[in-house]
Short mmCIF file of C-alpha atoms in Angstrom, two decimals:
data_model
loop_
_atom_site.label_atom_id
_atom_site.label_comp_id
_atom_site.label_asym_id
_atom_site.label_seq_id
_atom_site.Cartn_x
_atom_site.Cartn_y
_atom_site.Cartn_z
CA UNK A 1 29.75 -1.39 48.09
CA UNK A 2 29.48 2.37 48.79
CA UNK A 3 28.04 3.30 52.20
CA UNK A 4 25.15 5.09 50.55
CA UNK A 5 24.05 1.82 48.98
CA UNK A 6 24.64 -0.29 52.09
CA UNK A 7 22.44 2.05 54.08
CA UNK A 8 19.55 1.69 51.67
CA UNK A 9 19.71 -2.02 50.77
CA UNK A 10 16.48 -2.90 52.56
CA UNK A 11 14.38 0.04 51.55
CA UNK A 12 10.79 -0.63 50.31
CA UNK A 13 10.24 -1.89 46.81
CA UNK A 14 10.50 -5.69 47.09
CA UNK A 15 8.74 -8.33 45.05
CA UNK A 16 4.99 -7.99 44.99
CA UNK A 17 4.95 -4.55 46.62
CA UNK A 18 3.01 -2.36 44.22
CA UNK A 19 3.59 1.34 43.92
CA UNK A 20 1.07 3.92 42.85
CA UNK A 21 -0.05 3.36 39.27
CA UNK A 22 -1.61 5.70 36.75
CA UNK A 23 -5.11 6.87 37.52
CA UNK A 24 -7.75 8.49 35.37
CA UNK A 25 -6.44 11.97 36.17
CA UNK A 26 -2.85 11.13 35.18
CA UNK A 27 -2.61 11.93 31.50
CA UNK A 28 -1.10 9.47 29.08
CA UNK A 29 -0.53 5.70 29.24
CA UNK A 30 2.60 6.22 31.39
CA UNK A 31 1.01 8.72 33.77
CA UNK A 32 2.40 8.20 37.27
CA UNK A 33 5.66 6.61 36.07
CA UNK A 34 8.86 8.23 37.35
CA UNK A 35 11.94 8.18 35.12
CA UNK A 36 15.45 9.23 36.14
CA UNK A 37 17.37 10.26 33.02
CA UNK A 38 21.13 10.29 33.52
CA UNK A 39 21.89 10.11 29.81
CA UNK A 40 23.51 12.67 27.51
CA UNK A 41 23.82 13.45 23.79
CA UNK A 42 20.80 12.33 21.68
CA UNK A 43 19.72 8.68 21.87
CA UNK A 44 19.21 8.35 25.63
CA UNK A 45 17.72 11.80 26.21
CA UNK A 46 15.33 11.55 23.28
CA UNK A 47 14.26 8.07 24.34
CA UNK A 48 13.34 9.57 27.71
CA UNK A 49 11.48 12.43 26.00
CA UNK A 50 9.40 9.82 24.18
CA UNK A 51 8.49 8.38 27.60
CA UNK A 52 7.58 11.89 28.75
CA UNK A 53 5.36 12.25 25.68
CA UNK A 54 3.44 9.24 27.02
CA UNK A 55 2.89 10.92 30.39
CA UNK A 56 5.90 9.79 32.45
CA UNK A 57 7.52 12.27 34.81
CA UNK A 58 11.10 12.48 33.57
CA UNK A 59 13.82 14.08 35.66
CA UNK A 60 16.95 14.90 33.66
CA UNK A 61 19.96 14.56 35.95
CA UNK A 62 23.04 16.35 34.65
CA UNK A 63 26.57 16.68 36.02
CA UNK A 64 27.75 20.16 37.03
CA UNK A 65 29.18 20.68 33.55
CA UNK A 66 25.86 19.82 31.91
CA UNK A 67 24.96 17.52 29.06
CA UNK A 68 27.68 17.83 26.41
CA UNK A 69 24.96 18.33 23.80
CA UNK A 70 24.26 21.77 25.31
CA UNK A 71 27.62 22.93 23.94
CA UNK A 72 27.04 21.85 20.34
CA UNK A 73 27.06 24.63 17.71
CA UNK A 74 23.76 26.45 17.38
CA UNK A 75 22.39 29.74 16.16
CA UNK A 76 21.00 30.21 19.68
CA UNK A 77 23.54 32.07 21.79
CA UNK A 78 23.05 30.19 25.08
CA UNK A 79 21.27 26.99 24.09
CA UNK A 80 21.61 24.21 21.55
CA UNK A 81 18.75 23.71 19.09
CA UNK A 82 19.20 19.93 19.08
CA UNK A 83 19.23 19.89 22.90
CA UNK A 84 15.88 21.68 22.97
CA UNK A 85 14.44 19.22 20.48
CA UNK A 86 15.61 16.08 22.28
CA UNK A 87 14.86 17.06 25.89
CA UNK A 88 11.30 18.34 25.89
CA UNK A 89 8.91 17.76 28.78
CA UNK A 90 11.52 17.14 31.50
CA UNK A 91 12.42 18.53 34.88
CA UNK A 92 16.12 19.36 35.01
CA UNK A 93 18.44 19.03 38.01
CA UNK A 94 22.18 18.96 38.69
CA UNK A 95 23.82 16.15 40.70
CA UNK A 96 27.53 15.58 41.10
CA UNK A 97 27.60 11.80 41.44
CA UNK A 98 31.31 11.88 42.21
CA UNK A 99 30.50 13.54 45.53
CA UNK A 100 29.03 11.36 48.31
CA UNK A 101 26.34 14.00 48.92
CA UNK A 102 25.31 13.97 45.26
CA UNK A 103 25.25 10.18 45.10
CA UNK A 104 23.14 10.05 48.25
CA UNK A 105 20.51 12.24 46.57
CA UNK A 106 20.34 9.88 43.60
CA UNK A 107 19.99 6.87 45.89
CA UNK A 108 17.02 8.49 47.61
CA UNK A 109 15.42 9.12 44.23
CA UNK A 110 16.06 5.53 43.11
CA UNK A 111 14.03 4.22 46.07
CA UNK A 112 10.77 5.34 44.47
CA UNK A 113 11.76 5.51 40.81
CA UNK A 114 10.21 3.27 38.17
CA UNK A 115 12.92 3.68 35.54
CA UNK A 116 16.56 4.75 35.42
CA UNK A 117 18.28 5.41 32.09
CA UNK A 118 21.96 6.11 31.46
CA UNK A 119 24.41 5.95 28.56
CA UNK A 120 27.64 5.37 30.46
CA UNK A 121 30.17 2.88 29.15
CA UNK A 122 29.79 -0.48 30.97
CA UNK A 123 32.81 0.13 33.23
CA UNK A 124 31.48 3.44 34.58
CA UNK A 125 28.36 2.51 36.65
CA UNK A 126 30.25 0.09 38.95
CA UNK A 127 32.88 2.76 39.52
CA UNK A 128 30.19 5.29 40.46
CA UNK A 129 28.32 2.73 42.55
CA UNK A 130 25.16 2.78 40.41
CA UNK A 131 25.33 -0.47 38.45
CA UNK A 132 22.18 -2.57 38.13
CA UNK A 133 22.95 -5.12 40.84
CA UNK A 134 23.54 -2.43 43.44
CA UNK A 135 20.46 -0.39 42.57
CA UNK A 136 18.31 -3.52 42.31
CA UNK A 137 19.17 -4.21 45.96
CA UNK A 138 17.57 -0.86 46.82
CA UNK A 139 14.58 -1.11 44.49
CA UNK A 140 13.85 -4.56 42.98
CA UNK A 141 11.05 -3.06 40.87
CA UNK A 142 13.42 -0.68 39.09
CA UNK A 143 13.60 -0.83 35.29
CA UNK A 144 17.28 -0.15 34.63
CA UNK A 145 18.07 0.79 31.01
CA UNK A 146 21.67 1.04 29.89
CA UNK A 147 22.30 2.55 26.47
CA UNK A 148 25.75 1.72 25.16
CA UNK A 149 27.64 2.05 21.92
CA UNK A 150 28.37 -1.62 21.31
CA UNK A 151 26.66 -3.63 24.05
CA UNK A 152 27.71 -5.15 27.34
CA UNK A 153 30.16 -7.79 26.10
CA UNK A 154 32.85 -8.23 23.48
CA UNK A 155 36.06 -6.40 22.57
CA UNK A 156 34.35 -3.06 21.91
CA UNK A 157 32.11 -2.94 25.00
CA UNK A 158 33.96 -0.04 26.64
CA UNK A 159 34.47 1.96 23.47
CA UNK A 160 32.43 5.15 23.24
CA UNK A 161 29.74 4.91 20.56
CA UNK A 162 28.66 7.71 18.23
CA UNK A 163 25.99 7.79 15.55
CA UNK A 164 28.23 8.42 12.55
CA UNK A 165 30.84 5.95 13.78
CA UNK A 166 28.20 3.23 13.88
CA UNK A 167 26.89 4.29 10.47
CA UNK A 168 30.37 3.81 9.08
CA UNK A 169 30.87 0.49 10.85
CA UNK A 170 27.58 -1.17 9.88
CA UNK A 171 27.37 -0.42 6.16
CA UNK A 172 24.89 2.44 6.26
CA UNK A 173 27.39 4.84 4.68
CA UNK A 174 28.21 2.38 1.89
CA UNK A 175 24.53 2.09 0.93
CA UNK A 176 23.98 5.84 1.20
CA UNK A 177 26.81 6.52 -1.25
CA UNK A 178 26.10 3.58 -3.57
CA UNK A 179 25.09 5.84 -6.48
CA UNK A 180 28.46 7.62 -6.50
CA UNK A 181 30.61 4.75 -5.26
CA UNK A 182 31.78 6.89 -2.33
CA UNK A 183 30.60 6.24 1.23
CA UNK A 184 28.40 9.02 2.65
CA UNK A 185 27.04 9.83 6.10
CA UNK A 186 23.27 9.94 6.51
CA UNK A 187 22.68 13.31 8.15
CA UNK A 188 20.22 13.67 11.00
CA UNK A 189 21.64 11.21 13.58
CA UNK A 190 19.39 8.44 12.28
CA UNK A 191 21.00 5.72 14.43
CA UNK A 192 20.62 7.84 17.56
CA UNK A 193 16.96 8.51 16.93
CA UNK A 194 16.23 4.89 16.07
CA UNK A 195 18.02 3.82 19.28
CA UNK A 196 15.83 6.30 21.17
CA UNK A 197 12.75 4.55 19.83
CA UNK A 198 14.22 1.18 20.83
CA UNK A 199 14.83 2.57 24.31
CA UNK A 200 11.23 3.74 24.71
CA UNK A 201 9.98 0.44 23.26
CA UNK A 202 12.13 -1.60 25.65
CA UNK A 203 11.24 0.41 28.74
CA UNK A 204 7.52 0.33 27.98
CA UNK A 205 7.67 -3.44 27.45
CA UNK A 206 9.55 -3.93 30.73
CA UNK A 207 6.97 -1.83 32.58
CA UNK A 208 4.23 -4.06 31.15
CA UNK A 209 6.17 -7.15 32.24
CA UNK A 210 6.54 -5.71 35.74
CA UNK A 211 2.78 -5.37 36.04
CA UNK A 212 2.56 -9.16 35.68
CA UNK A 213 5.62 -10.23 37.66
CA UNK A 214 6.20 -7.44 40.17
CA UNK A 215 9.89 -7.47 39.23
CA UNK A 216 12.05 -4.89 37.53
CA UNK A 217 14.81 -5.81 35.10
CA UNK A 218 17.90 -4.73 33.20
CA UNK A 219 17.45 -3.52 29.60
CA UNK A 220 20.38 -3.27 27.20
CA UNK A 221 20.02 -0.95 24.20
CA UNK A 222 22.99 -0.19 21.96
CA UNK A 223 23.76 1.86 18.89
CA UNK A 224 25.18 -1.28 17.29
CA UNK A 225 21.95 -3.23 17.81
CA UNK A 226 19.94 -0.28 16.55
CA UNK A 227 22.10 0.31 13.45
CA UNK A 228 21.69 -3.31 12.40
CA UNK A 229 18.01 -3.56 13.37
CA UNK A 230 17.13 -0.58 11.21
CA UNK A 231 18.74 -2.40 8.29
CA UNK A 232 16.84 -5.66 8.81
CA UNK A 233 15.76 -5.60 5.17
CA UNK A 234 19.42 -5.67 4.15
CA UNK A 235 20.86 -7.71 7.01
CA UNK A 236 20.15 -11.03 5.29
CA UNK A 237 22.88 -13.27 3.87
CA UNK A 238 21.81 -16.59 2.38
CA UNK A 239 24.13 -19.57 2.31
CA UNK A 240 26.16 -19.57 -0.87
CA UNK A 241 25.79 -15.85 -1.62
CA UNK A 242 28.89 -13.80 -2.29
CA UNK A 243 29.85 -10.44 -0.82
CA UNK A 244 28.53 -8.73 -3.95
CA UNK A 245 24.91 -9.82 -3.29
CA UNK A 246 22.53 -6.96 -4.10
CA UNK A 247 21.09 -5.59 -0.88
CA UNK A 248 19.76 -2.18 -1.88
CA UNK A 249 15.98 -1.91 -1.45
CA UNK A 250 15.36 0.66 -4.18
CA UNK A 251 13.65 -0.75 -7.27
CA UNK A 252 11.92 0.27 -10.48
CA UNK A 253 14.49 2.57 -12.02
CA UNK A 254 12.44 5.76 -11.69
CA UNK A 255 12.23 5.82 -7.89
CA UNK A 256 14.14 8.86 -6.66
CA UNK A 257 14.36 12.65 -6.66
CA UNK A 258 14.17 14.43 -10.02
CA UNK A 259 14.63 18.07 -11.15
CA UNK A 260 11.71 20.02 -12.57
CA UNK A 261 11.17 23.50 -14.00
CA UNK A 262 11.34 24.77 -10.43
CA UNK A 263 12.23 22.62 -7.47
CA UNK A 264 12.62 18.87 -7.21
CA UNK A 265 10.13 16.05 -6.82
CA UNK A 266 10.36 12.53 -5.46
CA UNK A 267 8.60 9.87 -7.56
CA UNK A 268 8.03 6.18 -6.88
CA UNK A 269 6.18 4.16 -9.52
CA UNK A 270 6.98 0.49 -8.96
CA UNK A 271 3.59 -1.16 -9.51
CA UNK A 272 2.12 -1.61 -13.01
CA UNK A 273 -0.71 0.78 -12.16
CA UNK A 274 1.59 3.57 -10.94
CA UNK A 275 4.06 3.08 -13.82
CA UNK A 276 1.31 3.38 -16.41
CA UNK A 277 -0.17 6.45 -14.70
CA UNK A 278 3.23 8.16 -14.57
CA UNK A 279 3.90 7.56 -18.26
CA UNK A 280 0.50 8.86 -19.30
CA UNK A 281 0.55 11.95 -17.08
CA UNK A 282 4.00 13.09 -18.26
CA UNK A 283 2.96 12.57 -21.89
CA UNK A 284 4.96 9.41 -22.61
CA UNK A 285 2.28 6.67 -22.83
CA UNK A 286 4.50 4.66 -25.22
CA UNK A 287 6.85 3.83 -22.35
CA UNK A 288 4.07 1.98 -20.56
CA UNK A 289 3.56 -0.19 -23.68
CA UNK A 290 7.24 -0.94 -24.23
CA UNK A 291 7.97 -4.62 -23.40
CA UNK A 292 11.46 -3.58 -22.27
CA UNK A 293 9.91 -1.73 -19.34
CA UNK A 294 6.90 -3.90 -18.44
CA UNK A 295 8.22 -5.24 -15.13
CA UNK A 296 9.83 -3.56 -12.16
CA UNK A 297 12.97 -5.68 -12.59
CA UNK A 298 13.33 -4.73 -16.25
CA UNK A 299 12.95 -1.07 -15.37
CA UNK A 300 15.58 -1.41 -12.65
CA UNK A 301 17.99 -2.81 -15.23
CA UNK A 302 17.34 0.14 -17.57
CA UNK A 303 17.38 2.92 -15.01
CA UNK A 304 19.50 5.40 -16.95
CA UNK A 305 17.47 5.31 -20.17
CA UNK A 306 14.14 5.52 -18.31
CA UNK A 307 15.21 8.39 -16.04
CA UNK A 308 16.62 10.43 -18.94
CA UNK A 309 13.32 10.22 -20.83
CA UNK A 310 11.14 11.02 -17.78
CA UNK A 311 13.32 13.97 -16.76
CA UNK A 312 12.98 15.62 -20.17
CA UNK A 313 9.22 15.63 -19.60
CA UNK A 314 9.43 16.77 -15.97
CA UNK A 315 11.21 20.05 -16.76
CA UNK A 316 8.02 21.32 -18.42
CA UNK A 317 6.39 22.05 -15.05
CA UNK A 318 7.32 22.91 -11.46
CA UNK A 319 7.52 20.37 -8.67
CA UNK A 320 4.37 21.74 -7.04
CA UNK A 321 2.49 21.55 -10.34
CA UNK A 322 3.52 17.93 -10.86
CA UNK A 323 2.51 17.14 -7.30
CA UNK A 324 -0.98 18.35 -8.09
CA UNK A 325 -1.13 16.59 -11.46
CA UNK A 326 0.03 13.23 -10.09
CA UNK A 327 -2.26 13.46 -7.09
CA UNK A 328 -3.16 9.98 -5.88
CA UNK A 329 -2.26 8.33 -9.17
CA UNK A 330 1.52 8.44 -8.68
CA UNK A 331 3.28 8.29 -5.30
CA UNK A 332 5.22 11.54 -5.15
CA UNK A 333 6.03 14.65 -3.20
CA UNK A 334 7.66 17.97 -3.97
CA UNK A 335 10.89 18.26 -2.00
CA UNK A 336 10.40 20.63 0.94
CA UNK A 337 12.52 21.99 3.77
CA UNK A 338 11.91 21.25 7.44
CA UNK A 339 10.75 24.86 7.86
CA UNK A 340 7.80 24.14 5.57
CA UNK A 341 6.54 21.53 8.03
CA UNK A 342 5.75 23.99 10.82
CA UNK A 343 2.75 25.32 8.90
CA UNK A 344 1.91 22.42 6.59
CA UNK A 345 -1.85 21.79 6.78
CA UNK A 346 -1.40 18.03 7.22
CA UNK A 347 1.09 18.49 10.04
CA UNK A 348 -1.17 20.99 11.78
CA UNK A 349 -4.22 18.78 11.30
CA UNK A 350 -2.41 15.96 13.09
CA UNK A 351 -1.42 18.24 15.98
CA UNK A 352 2.29 17.59 15.49
CA UNK A 353 3.47 21.10 16.38
CA UNK A 354 3.32 22.63 19.85
CA UNK A 355 4.35 26.02 21.18
CA UNK A 356 6.62 25.88 24.23
CA UNK A 357 8.19 28.43 26.54
CA UNK A 358 11.83 28.54 27.61
CA UNK A 359 13.53 30.83 30.17
CA UNK A 360 16.30 31.81 27.72
CA UNK A 361 15.02 31.18 24.18
CA UNK A 362 11.54 32.43 24.91
CA UNK A 363 8.66 30.95 22.93
CA UNK A 364 9.42 28.33 20.27
CA UNK A 365 7.62 25.67 18.27
CA UNK A 366 8.59 22.03 18.29
CA UNK A 367 7.44 18.42 18.07
CA UNK A 368 4.27 17.17 19.75
CA UNK A 369 2.24 13.97 19.83
CA UNK A 370 4.50 11.49 18.00
CA UNK A 371 1.94 8.80 18.86
CA UNK A 372 -1.84 9.19 18.94
CA UNK A 373 -3.97 7.40 21.56
CA UNK A 374 -7.75 7.17 21.44
CA UNK A 375 -8.12 6.48 25.17
CA UNK A 376 -7.36 9.87 26.63
CA UNK A 377 -5.02 12.67 25.66
CA UNK A 378 -1.31 12.72 26.34
CA UNK A 379 0.14 15.74 28.18
CA UNK A 380 1.11 18.84 26.22
CA UNK A 381 4.90 19.05 25.76
CA UNK A 382 6.93 21.58 27.70
CA UNK A 383 10.22 23.24 26.86
CA UNK A 384 13.56 21.56 27.59
CA UNK A 385 14.99 22.57 30.98
CA UNK A 386 17.91 24.88 31.46
CA UNK A 387 20.84 23.41 33.39
CA UNK A 388 19.64 22.77 36.93
CA UNK A 389 16.39 24.68 36.41
CA UNK A 390 14.30 22.48 38.72
CA UNK A 391 16.93 21.27 41.20
CA UNK A 392 15.50 22.86 44.35
CA UNK A 393 11.91 22.05 43.33
CA UNK A 394 12.66 18.37 42.69
CA UNK A 395 14.71 17.91 45.85
CA UNK A 396 11.88 19.39 47.88
CA UNK A 397 9.57 16.74 46.37
CA UNK A 398 11.94 14.09 47.67
CA UNK A 399 11.76 15.39 51.23
CA UNK A 400 14.78 17.65 51.39
CA UNK A 401 14.34 20.67 53.63
CA UNK A 402 15.44 24.16 52.62
CA UNK A 403 18.37 23.83 55.01
CA UNK A 404 19.46 20.53 53.49
CA UNK A 405 19.21 21.94 49.98
CA UNK A 406 21.33 24.90 51.01
CA UNK A 407 23.98 22.57 52.43
CA UNK A 408 24.04 20.68 49.14
CA UNK A 409 24.49 23.97 47.28
CA UNK A 410 27.29 24.97 49.65
CA UNK A 411 29.02 21.63 49.06
CA UNK A 412 28.77 22.13 45.29
CA UNK A 413 26.88 18.86 44.84
CA UNK A 414 23.98 20.46 42.98
CA UNK A 415 25.49 23.58 41.42
CA UNK A 416 26.69 24.16 37.83
CA UNK A 417 30.39 24.19 37.10
CA UNK A 418 31.98 27.46 35.91
CA UNK A 419 32.70 25.59 32.67
CA UNK A 420 29.02 24.82 32.11
CA UNK A 421 27.33 26.56 29.15
CA UNK A 422 25.60 29.74 30.23
CA UNK A 423 27.30 29.80 33.65
CA UNK A 424 26.83 33.12 35.37
CA UNK A 425 24.25 34.36 32.85
CA UNK A 426 20.74 35.21 33.87
#
């Protein structure tokens, strides 16, 4: 066991010893909760941002080279757009955990932390001296969340996991490309973002459990678990079924995106009421009376002939015109770009866009309030931190003097690497 951990084994935080909890002036249901975020890329960091949305104080701890996501291609010269979007509302510091001085800082932070999150492969934390058993000895109330690619056991446990790799492994790509017969990636890192939600869900549940038991615990979240969980409607195989069992959830033949005079529109008309309304509004009432199309299963079997007839009618008007005509009678929506969402009246009415400031990018708009609570407001989101932006400020909170912080800088334990993005730039 590293000396840093031996020294702190008997620090406060044992069973039954309660720390400060959220009070009425701490905004959000997780107000007063401290989260140490050692994760990188998307799933772990965004899961921690979801905790920050709920009021937790999240400290993003990066190595001297920074989160790899910072270096991903972006139209911003010195920052990554996806990094900004997945790391809102955090304080950012640098710690070199490979240096004894850097590890010692983390250990001091762990003493009073509520949650620690990382996405290291299972073999890495023991090597660094920060696996669950060792940190639990310091702080038995710690919620320790490990996000992995494939889990903690099995032949793939130490293989690095990536969103599109897991999509390919778990059948997502096969379903996405079913129409063409060629596997396709679902863009948007859907497995990562679903795993982020699972992370926030697991941590919040563990915090609730700790309120009753006084004990922290280990939480395992993986991209593999998440990729299969998000396909629970497909991940069913009855005894006696063959490999060719139909698992696609689309139904009704017409459900999908269709071209119009200008733009495209998504239509779903599976129920008898919606099917009849669609036929009448596009000027084809005879389809609703045709016994060949009078059930959703029959329409699914005759998709091509139904779609060809409906599409001839749809080209008479634009997507926005059809959206107005269908109204509440037919589930539909004109296809829009993400840029349209920043000023969409429904999005603005729900308070889903916030304006944030950033030392390099300046002012930008991004996501706010993914969950609404009636009992008090959640804190307003803040911009993602630059690499090491709050290092000195955070260390001062943890009792480090100016002289001690300077020694850590001199040792290189809390400074960016020359290979870090933006190094040497103001």
